[in-house]
Coordinates of C-alpha atoms in Angstrom, one line a residue:
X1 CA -38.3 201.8 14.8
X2 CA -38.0 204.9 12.8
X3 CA -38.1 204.0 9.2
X4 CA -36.1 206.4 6.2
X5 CA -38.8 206.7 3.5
X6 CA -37.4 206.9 -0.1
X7 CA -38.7 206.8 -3.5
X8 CA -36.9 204.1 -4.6
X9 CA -33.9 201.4 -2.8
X10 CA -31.7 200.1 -4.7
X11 CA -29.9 196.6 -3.2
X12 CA -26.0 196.3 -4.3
X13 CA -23.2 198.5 -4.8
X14 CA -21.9 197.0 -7.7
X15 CA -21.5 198.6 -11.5
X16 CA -25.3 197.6 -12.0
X17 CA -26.2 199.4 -8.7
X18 CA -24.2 202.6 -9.3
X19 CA -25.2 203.3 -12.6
X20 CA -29.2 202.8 -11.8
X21 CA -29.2 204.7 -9.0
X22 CA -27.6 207.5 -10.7
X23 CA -29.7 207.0 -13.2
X24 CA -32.6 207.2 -11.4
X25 CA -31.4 210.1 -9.0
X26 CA -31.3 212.7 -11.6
X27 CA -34.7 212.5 -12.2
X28 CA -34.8 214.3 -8.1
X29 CA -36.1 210.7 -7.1
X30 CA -35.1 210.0 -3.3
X31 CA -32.3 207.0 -3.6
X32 CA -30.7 204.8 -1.2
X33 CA -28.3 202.4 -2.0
X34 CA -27.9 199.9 0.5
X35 CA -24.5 197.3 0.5
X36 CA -23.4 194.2 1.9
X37 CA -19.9 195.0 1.7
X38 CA -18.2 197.3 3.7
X39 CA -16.9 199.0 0.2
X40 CA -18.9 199.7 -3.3
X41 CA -18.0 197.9 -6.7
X42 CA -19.0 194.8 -6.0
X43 CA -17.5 191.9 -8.1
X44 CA -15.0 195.0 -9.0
X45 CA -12.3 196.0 -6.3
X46 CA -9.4 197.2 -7.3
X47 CA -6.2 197.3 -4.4
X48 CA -3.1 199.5 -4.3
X49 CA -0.3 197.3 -3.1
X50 CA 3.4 198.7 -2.8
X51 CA 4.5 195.1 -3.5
X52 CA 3.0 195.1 -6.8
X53 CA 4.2 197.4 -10.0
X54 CA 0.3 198.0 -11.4
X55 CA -3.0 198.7 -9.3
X56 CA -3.9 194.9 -7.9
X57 CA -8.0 193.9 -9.8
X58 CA -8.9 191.6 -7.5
X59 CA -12.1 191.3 -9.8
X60 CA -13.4 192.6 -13.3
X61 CA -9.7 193.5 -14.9
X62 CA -10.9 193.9 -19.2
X63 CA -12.8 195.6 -20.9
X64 CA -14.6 193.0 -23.5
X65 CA -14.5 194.8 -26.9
X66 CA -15.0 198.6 -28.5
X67 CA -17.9 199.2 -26.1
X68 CA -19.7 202.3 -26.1
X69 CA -21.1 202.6 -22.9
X70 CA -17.8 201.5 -21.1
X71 CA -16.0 204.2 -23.0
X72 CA -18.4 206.9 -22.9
X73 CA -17.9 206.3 -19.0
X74 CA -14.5 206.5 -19.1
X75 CA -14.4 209.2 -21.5
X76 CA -16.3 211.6 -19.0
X77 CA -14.4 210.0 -15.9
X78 CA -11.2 211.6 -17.8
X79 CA -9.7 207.7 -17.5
X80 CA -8.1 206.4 -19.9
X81 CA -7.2 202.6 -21.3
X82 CA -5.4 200.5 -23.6
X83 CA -5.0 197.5 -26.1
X84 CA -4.5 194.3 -24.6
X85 CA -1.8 192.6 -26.5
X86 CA 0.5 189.8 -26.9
X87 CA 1.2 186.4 -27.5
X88 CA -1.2 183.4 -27.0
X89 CA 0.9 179.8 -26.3
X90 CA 0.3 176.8 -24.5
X91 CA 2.1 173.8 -22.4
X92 CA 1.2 170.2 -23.0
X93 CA 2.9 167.3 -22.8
X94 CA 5.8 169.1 -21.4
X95 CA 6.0 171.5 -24.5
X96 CA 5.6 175.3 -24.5
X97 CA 4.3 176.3 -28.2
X98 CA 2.5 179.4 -29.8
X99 CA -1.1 179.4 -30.8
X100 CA -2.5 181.1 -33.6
X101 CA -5.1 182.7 -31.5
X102 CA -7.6 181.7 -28.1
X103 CA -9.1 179.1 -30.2
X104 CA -7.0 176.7 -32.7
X105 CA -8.6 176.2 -36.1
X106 CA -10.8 178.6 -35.9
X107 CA -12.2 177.9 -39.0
X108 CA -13.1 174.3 -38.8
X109 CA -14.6 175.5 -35.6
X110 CA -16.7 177.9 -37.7
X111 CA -18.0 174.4 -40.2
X112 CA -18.8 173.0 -37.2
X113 CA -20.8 175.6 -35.5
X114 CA -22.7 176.2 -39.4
X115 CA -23.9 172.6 -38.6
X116 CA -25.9 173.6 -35.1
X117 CA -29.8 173.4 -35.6
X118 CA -30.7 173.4 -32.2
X119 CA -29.3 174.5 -29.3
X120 CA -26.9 172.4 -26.7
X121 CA -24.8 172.2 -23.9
X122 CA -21.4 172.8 -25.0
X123 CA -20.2 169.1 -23.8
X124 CA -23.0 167.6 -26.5
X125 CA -21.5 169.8 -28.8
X126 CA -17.9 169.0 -28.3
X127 CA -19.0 165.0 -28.3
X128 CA -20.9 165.2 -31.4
X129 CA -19.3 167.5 -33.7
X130 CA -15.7 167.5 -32.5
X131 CA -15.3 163.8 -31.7
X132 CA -12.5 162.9 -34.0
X133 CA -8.6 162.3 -32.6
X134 CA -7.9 165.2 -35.4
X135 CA -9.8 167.5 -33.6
X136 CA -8.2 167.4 -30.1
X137 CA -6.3 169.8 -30.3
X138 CA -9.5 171.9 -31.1
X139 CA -11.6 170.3 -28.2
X140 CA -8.9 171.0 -25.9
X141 CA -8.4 174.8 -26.8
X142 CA -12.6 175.5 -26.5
X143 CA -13.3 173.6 -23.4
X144 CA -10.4 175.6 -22.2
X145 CA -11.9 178.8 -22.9
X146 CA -15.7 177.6 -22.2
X147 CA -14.4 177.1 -18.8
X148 CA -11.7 179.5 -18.4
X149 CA -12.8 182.4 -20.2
X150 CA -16.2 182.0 -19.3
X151 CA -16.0 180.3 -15.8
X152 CA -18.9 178.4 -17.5
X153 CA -19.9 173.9 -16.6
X154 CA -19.4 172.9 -20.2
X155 CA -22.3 170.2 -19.6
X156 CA -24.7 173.3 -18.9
X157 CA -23.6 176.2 -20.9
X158 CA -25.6 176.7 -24.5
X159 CA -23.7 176.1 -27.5
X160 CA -26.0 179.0 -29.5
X161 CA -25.2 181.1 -27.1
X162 CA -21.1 180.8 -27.4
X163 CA -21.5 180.6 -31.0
X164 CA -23.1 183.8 -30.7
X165 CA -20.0 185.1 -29.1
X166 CA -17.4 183.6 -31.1
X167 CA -18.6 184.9 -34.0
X168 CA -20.0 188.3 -33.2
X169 CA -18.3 189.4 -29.9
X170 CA -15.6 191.9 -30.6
X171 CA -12.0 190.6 -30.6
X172 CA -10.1 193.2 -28.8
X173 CA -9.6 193.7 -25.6
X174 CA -8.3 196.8 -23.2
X175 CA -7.3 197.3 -19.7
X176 CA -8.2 200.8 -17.5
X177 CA -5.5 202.7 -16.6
X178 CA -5.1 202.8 -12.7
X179 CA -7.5 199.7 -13.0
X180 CA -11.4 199.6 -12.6
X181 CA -11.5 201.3 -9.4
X182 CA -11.0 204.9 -10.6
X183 CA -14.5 204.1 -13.1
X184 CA -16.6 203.1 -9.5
X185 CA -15.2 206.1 -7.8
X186 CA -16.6 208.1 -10.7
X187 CA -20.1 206.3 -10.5
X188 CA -19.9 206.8 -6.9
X189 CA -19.3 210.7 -7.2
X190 CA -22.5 211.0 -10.1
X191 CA -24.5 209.2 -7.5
X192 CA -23.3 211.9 -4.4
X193 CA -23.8 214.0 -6.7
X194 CA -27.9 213.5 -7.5
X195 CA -28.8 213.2 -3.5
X196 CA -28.5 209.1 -3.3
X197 CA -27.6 207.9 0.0
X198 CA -25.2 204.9 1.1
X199 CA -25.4 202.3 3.4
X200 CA -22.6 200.2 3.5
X201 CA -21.9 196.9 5.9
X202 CA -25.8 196.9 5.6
X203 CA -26.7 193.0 3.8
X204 CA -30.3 192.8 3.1
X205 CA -31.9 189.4 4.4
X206 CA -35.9 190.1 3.6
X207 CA -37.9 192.0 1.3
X208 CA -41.6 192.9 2.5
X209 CA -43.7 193.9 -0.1
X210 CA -46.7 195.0 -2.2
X211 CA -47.9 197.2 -5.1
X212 CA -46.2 200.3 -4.4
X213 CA -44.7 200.0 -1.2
X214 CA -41.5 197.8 0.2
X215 CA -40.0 197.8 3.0
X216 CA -36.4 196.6 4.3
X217 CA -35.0 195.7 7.6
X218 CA -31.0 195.5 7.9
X219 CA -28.6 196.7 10.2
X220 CA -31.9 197.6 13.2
X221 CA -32.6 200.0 10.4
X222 CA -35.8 200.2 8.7
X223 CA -36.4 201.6 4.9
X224 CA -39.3 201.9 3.1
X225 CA -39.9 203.0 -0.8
X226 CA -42.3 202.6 -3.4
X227 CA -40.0 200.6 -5.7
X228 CA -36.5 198.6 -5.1
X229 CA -34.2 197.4 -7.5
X230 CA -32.3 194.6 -6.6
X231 CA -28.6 194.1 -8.3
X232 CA -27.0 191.6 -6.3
X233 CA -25.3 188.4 -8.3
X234 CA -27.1 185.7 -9.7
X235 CA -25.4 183.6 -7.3
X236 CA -26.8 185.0 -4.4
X237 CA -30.1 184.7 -5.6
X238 CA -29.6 181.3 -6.1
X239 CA -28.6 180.8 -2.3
X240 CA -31.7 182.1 -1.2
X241 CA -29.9 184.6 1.2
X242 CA -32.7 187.1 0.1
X243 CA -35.8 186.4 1.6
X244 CA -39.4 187.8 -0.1
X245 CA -42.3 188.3 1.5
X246 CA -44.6 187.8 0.0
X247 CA -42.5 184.9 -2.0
X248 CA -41.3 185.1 -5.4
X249 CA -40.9 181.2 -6.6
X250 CA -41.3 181.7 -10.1
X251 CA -38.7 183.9 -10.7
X252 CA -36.3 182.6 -7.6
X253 CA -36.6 179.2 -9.5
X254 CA -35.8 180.7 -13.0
X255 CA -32.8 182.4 -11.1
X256 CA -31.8 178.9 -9.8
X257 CA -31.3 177.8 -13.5
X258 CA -29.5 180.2 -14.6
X259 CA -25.6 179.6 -15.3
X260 CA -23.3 181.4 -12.7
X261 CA -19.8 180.0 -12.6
X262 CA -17.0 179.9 -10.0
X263 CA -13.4 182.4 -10.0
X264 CA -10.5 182.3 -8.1
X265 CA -8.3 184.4 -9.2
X266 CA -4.5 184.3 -7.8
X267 CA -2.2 187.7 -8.4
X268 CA 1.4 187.2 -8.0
X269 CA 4.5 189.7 -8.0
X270 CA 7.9 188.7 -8.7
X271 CA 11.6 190.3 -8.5
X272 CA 12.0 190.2 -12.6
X273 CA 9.2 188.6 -14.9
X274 CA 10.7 185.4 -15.0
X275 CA 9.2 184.2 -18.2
X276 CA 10.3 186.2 -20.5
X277 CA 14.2 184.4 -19.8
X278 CA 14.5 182.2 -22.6
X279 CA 16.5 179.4 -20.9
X280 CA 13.0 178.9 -18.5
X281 CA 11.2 178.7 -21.0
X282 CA 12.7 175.7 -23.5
X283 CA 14.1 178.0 -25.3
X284 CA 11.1 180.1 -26.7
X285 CA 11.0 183.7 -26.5
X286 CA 7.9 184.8 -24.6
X287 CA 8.8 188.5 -23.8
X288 CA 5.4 189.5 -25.6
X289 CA 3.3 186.9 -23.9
X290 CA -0.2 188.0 -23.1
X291 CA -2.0 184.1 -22.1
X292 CA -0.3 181.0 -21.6
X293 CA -3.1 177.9 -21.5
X294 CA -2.0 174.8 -19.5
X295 CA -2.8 171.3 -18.4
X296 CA -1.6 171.9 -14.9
X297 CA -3.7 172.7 -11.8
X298 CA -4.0 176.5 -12.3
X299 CA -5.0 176.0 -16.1
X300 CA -4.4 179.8 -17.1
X301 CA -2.5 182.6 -17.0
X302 CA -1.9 185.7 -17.9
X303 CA 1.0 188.9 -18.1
X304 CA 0.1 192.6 -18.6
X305 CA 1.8 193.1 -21.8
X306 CA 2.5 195.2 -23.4
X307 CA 3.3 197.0 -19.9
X308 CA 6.3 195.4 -18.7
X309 CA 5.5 194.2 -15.0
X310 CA 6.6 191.4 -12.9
X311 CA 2.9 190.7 -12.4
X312 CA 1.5 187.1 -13.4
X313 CA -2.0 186.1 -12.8
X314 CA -3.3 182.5 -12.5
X315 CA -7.1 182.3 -13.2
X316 CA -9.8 179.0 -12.0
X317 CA -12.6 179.2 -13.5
X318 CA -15.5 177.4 -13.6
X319 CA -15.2 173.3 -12.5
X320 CA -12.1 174.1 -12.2
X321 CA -12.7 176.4 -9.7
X322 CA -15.2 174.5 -7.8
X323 CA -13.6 172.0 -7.3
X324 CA -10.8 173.8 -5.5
X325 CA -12.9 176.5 -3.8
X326 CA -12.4 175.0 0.3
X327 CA -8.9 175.1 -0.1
X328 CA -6.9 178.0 1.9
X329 CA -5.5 180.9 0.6
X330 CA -1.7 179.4 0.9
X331 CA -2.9 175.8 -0.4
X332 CA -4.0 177.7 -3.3
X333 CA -1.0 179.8 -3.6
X334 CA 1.4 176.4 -3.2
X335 CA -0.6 174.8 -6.2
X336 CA -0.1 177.9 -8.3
X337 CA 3.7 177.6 -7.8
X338 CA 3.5 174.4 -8.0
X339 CA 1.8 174.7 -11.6
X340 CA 4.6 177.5 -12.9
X341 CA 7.6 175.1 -11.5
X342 CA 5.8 172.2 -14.6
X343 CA 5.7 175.2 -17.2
X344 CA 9.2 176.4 -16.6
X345 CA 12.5 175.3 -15.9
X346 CA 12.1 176.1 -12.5
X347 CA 12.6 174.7 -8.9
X348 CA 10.2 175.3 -6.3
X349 CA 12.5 177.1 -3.8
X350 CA 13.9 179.5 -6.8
X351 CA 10.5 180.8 -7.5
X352 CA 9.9 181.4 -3.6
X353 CA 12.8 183.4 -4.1
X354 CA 11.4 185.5 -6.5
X355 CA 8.4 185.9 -5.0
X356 CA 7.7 189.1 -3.3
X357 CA 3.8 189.4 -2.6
X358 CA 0.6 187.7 -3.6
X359 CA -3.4 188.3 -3.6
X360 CA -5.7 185.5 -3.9
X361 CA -9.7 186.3 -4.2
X362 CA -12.2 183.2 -3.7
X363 CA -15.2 184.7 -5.1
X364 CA -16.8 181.7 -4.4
X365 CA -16.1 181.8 -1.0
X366 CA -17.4 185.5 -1.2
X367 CA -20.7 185.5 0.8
X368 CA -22.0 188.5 -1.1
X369 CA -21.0 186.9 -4.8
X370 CA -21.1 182.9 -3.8
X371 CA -19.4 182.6 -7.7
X372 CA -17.4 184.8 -10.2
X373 CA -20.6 185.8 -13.2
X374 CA -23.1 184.7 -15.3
X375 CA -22.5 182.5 -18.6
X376 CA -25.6 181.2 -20.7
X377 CA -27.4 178.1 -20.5
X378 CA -29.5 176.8 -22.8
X379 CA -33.0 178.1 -22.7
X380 CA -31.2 180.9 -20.3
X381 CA -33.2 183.7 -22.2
X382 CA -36.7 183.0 -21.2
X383 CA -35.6 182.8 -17.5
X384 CA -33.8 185.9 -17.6
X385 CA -36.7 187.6 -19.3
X386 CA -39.2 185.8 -16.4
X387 CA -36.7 187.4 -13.6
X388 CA -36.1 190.8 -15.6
X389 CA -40.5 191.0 -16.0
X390 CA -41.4 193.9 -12.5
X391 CA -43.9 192.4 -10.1
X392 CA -46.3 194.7 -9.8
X393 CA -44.2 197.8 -11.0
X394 CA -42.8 197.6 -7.5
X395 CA -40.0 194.7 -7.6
X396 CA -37.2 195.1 -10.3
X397 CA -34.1 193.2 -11.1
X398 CA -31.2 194.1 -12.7
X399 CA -27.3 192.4 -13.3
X400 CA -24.8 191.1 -15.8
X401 CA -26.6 188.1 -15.4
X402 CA -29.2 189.2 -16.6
X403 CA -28.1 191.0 -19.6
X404 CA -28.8 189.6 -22.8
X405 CA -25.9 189.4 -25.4
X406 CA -22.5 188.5 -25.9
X407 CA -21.2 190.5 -23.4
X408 CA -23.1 188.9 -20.6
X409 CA -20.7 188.3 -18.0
X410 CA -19.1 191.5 -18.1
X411 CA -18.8 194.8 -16.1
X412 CA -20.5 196.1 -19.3
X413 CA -23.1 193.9 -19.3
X414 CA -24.1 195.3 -15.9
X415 CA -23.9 198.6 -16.4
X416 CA -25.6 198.6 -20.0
X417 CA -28.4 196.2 -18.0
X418 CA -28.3 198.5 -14.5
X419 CA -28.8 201.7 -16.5
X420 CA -32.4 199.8 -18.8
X421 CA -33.9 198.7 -15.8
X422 CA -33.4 201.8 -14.2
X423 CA -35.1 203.4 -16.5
X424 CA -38.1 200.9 -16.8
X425 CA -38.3 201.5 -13.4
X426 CA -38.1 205.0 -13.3
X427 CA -40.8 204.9 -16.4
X428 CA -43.3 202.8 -14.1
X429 CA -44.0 206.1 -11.8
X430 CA -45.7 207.6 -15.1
X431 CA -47.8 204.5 -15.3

C-alpha cells in the first residue's frame, strides 16, 4: 500500500479541525484533514429544510458572549449575527410565570458562591449551601441550568468552575445569520485555499507512532506525517474508538475523567407559533419569549425571538438526556408533544395538527461525538493540561474540551483552542 506523506494530519473536521489546519497550512506545511463523517463541522451541522422558516442547527446554534475570535471570523466571512433576546419564564405546578433572569435570586446565589473555599461537585454545593425550603426555588433554577445549559452530571461538575462562569462569562448571547453553517463553509474555503487536503467518510481507528513520524490506516488508505493533531470529542476518546500504538494511558485515562455530557436536541415547525396565543398560555402574554424552563420530560425550550418563526426547540441535556438516549426518534418526538400539551392549553391531536415537520439529533447516539460537549469537573484542569502536554512533539490534542475558560463547551472554545495548538504544533518543527 502506497502511503500519502504529509507534514502534518490533522484527525476531525470540526471548528477545532478547520481552524488548525488552516492555521497550519499557511505556513506552506503539507495538511490532510481526515473525517469520520461523510460532511465537515462536526458537532456543527446546520440543514436547510423547506418545512422550516430559519436554517435547521442541528448542533452548536449561539454564540456565548462578545467574543472576539468568533466575530473576527465572521467579520471576514462577510456573515452577520444578532442579539438573542426575550423573555425567560417557567411552568411548575401547573403555572406559567416570568423569571427575572436564567437563574432566580441571583444575588443570594452570589453570598453563597462568596462562601466556596474549596472546590465541589455542584450537587455538594447545592446540598450544603442551598439546603433551606426558601431556597428551592433557587436550587431548582441552577440544577436546571447546570444540566440544561451545560449538559453537565451535577454530582460531577466543579462548583469553581461554574462560579467562574456565572460571574465572569458574558451575558449576551447572538445567533448567525443563515446559521453556523455559512462560518464552516468559510473555514473550509481558508483551508482549500492554503493546499490542505480532505478525506471525508474516512474514521480513524489506530495511530502508529514515534518521535517524528505517524502513520494512519483508514479507508485501505495509508498516511504518514511527522506530526497529527487529533480534534475529535472528548467523548470519543473516552470510548476508546482511537487506538495508539504505542499506547497512551496516561492521558486516555485523564480524558476518561473528564466531564462530557449528553444532547438531544428536538426542532419542531408549526403552522402559527402557538405560544404566543394568550388563551394557551393561562392567560400570559409570551409573544417575546426566548426560554421557557419546565418540570416536564423535555425540561427546556426555546423560540428564536426576536425573529418571528414558528420554530420551537426542546433541548435534553445532560442526565436528562441519558437517560432517554435509546429511545427512537418518534418516541422522542411523542414525549416532546407530550411535554408542550402539560405547558399549554393544548390537546394532543391539535398540536399534531399544527405540526408540519421535525428534526431530532441524538448526539449521543452519534458514533463520531458519543455526547453533546465538555463541562468542567473538579480537578478537570490538570487532566486537560496532562492531555493538552505533545508526546514527543509528534502527538497533539486539541478541542472545546479541552479549552480552559468559561467558554469551554463552545464552538468558541474550539476554535480559540484548535487555532493554540496549532500553533504549538506548528512551533515544534523550529525545535
Amino acid at each position: 500500500m502506497e502511503a500519502a506523506e504529509y507534514d502534518v494530519i490533522v484527525v476531525g473536521a470540526g471548528a477545532a479541525g478547520l481552524i488548525a489546519a488552516w492555521e497550519i497550512g499557511m505556513t506552506g506545511r503539507k495538511v490532510v484533514l481526515l473525517e469520520a463523517r461523510e460532511r465537515i463541522g462536526g458537532r456543527v451541522h446546520t440543514v436547510s429544510d423547506p418545512l422550516f422558516d430559519l436554517p435547521v442547527e442541528r448542533g452548536a446554534e449561539f454564540i456565548h458572549g462578545n467574543l472576539p475570535l468568533s466575530q473576527l471570523l465572521l467579520q471576514k466571512a462577510g456573515i452577520s449575527y444578532y442579539p438573542v433576546e426575550g423573555s425567560v419564564w417557567r411552568h411548575t405546578s401547573g403555572i406559567i410565570e416570568e423569571q427575572d433572569d436564567f437563574i432566580e435570586n441571583f444575588p443570594l446565589l452570589e453570598k453563597k458562591f462568596a462562601l466556596l473555599e474549596e472546590d465541589m461537585p455542584v450537587s455538594v454545593f447545592l446540598d450544603r449551601y442551598l439546603s433551606g425550603e426558601e431556597y428551592k426555588t433557587l436550587r431548582f433554577t441552577l440544577a436546571s441550568y447546570v444540566e440544561g445549559y451545560n449538559a453537565a452530571d451535577t454530582g460531577r461538575a466543579s462548583s469553581f468552575s461554574l462560579r467562574e462562569e456565572m460571574l465572569k462569562s458574558d451575558d449576551e448571547q447572538f445567533r448567525i445569520e443563515g446559521g453556523y453553517g455559512g462560518l464552516i463553509g468559510f473555514l473550509e474555503s481558508q483551508c482549500r485555499s492554503h493546499g490542505v487536503d480532505f478525506f471525508l467518510s474516512h474514521p480513524v481507528t489506530v495511530i502508529s507512532w514515534k518521535q517524528n513520524e505517524v502513520e494512519v490506516i483508514c479507508r485501505s488508505q495509508q498516511f504518514t506525517a511527522s506530526r497529527i493533531l487529533i480534534t475529535v470529542p472528548v467523548g470519543v476518546l473516552q470510548t476508546g474508538a482511537l487506538r495508539f500504538e504505542p499506547g497512551i494511558p496516561e492521558k486516555m485515562e485523564a480524558a476518561g475523567r473528564l466531564g462530557f455530557g449528553g444532547v438531544i436536541k428536538l426542532l419542531l415547525s408549526f403552522d402559527k407559533p402557538f405560544w404566543t396565543d394568550p388563551q394557551l398560555a393561562q392567560g400570559k402574554n409570551l409573544s417575546d419569549m426566548g426560554f421557557l424552563f419546565t418540570k416536564t420530560a423535555v425540561p427546556t425550550w426555546w423560540t428564536y425571538y426576536p425573529k418571528r418563526s414558528s420554530l420551537l426547540t426542546g433541548w435534553l441535556g445532560g442526565p436528562n438526556a441519558e437517560r432517554l438516549k435509546d429511545l427512537e426518534d418518534e418516541a422522542l418526538l411523542s414525549l416532546a408533544l407530550d411535554s408542550l400539551c402539560g405547558i399549554f392549553e393544548l390537546k394532543r391531536r391539535q398540536l399534531e395538527q399544527q405540526l408540519k415537520a421535525w428534526h431530532i439529533a441524538n448526539w449521543i447516539n452519534d458514533p463520531f461525538t458519543c455526547g453533546g460537549y465538555s463541562y468542567d469537573v473538579v480537578d478537570g484542569t490538570s487532566m486537560k493540561q496532562l492531555i493538552k502536554t505533545p508526546e514527543k512533539d509528534t502527538l497533539f490534542f486539541a478541542g472545546e474540551g479541552l479549552f480552559e475558560g468559561p467558554e469551554l463547551g463552545t464552538v468558541n472554545a474550539a476554535l480559540v483552542n484548535g487555532r493554540d495548538m496549532a500553533r504549538k504544533l506548528i512551533a515544534s518543527f523550529k525545535s
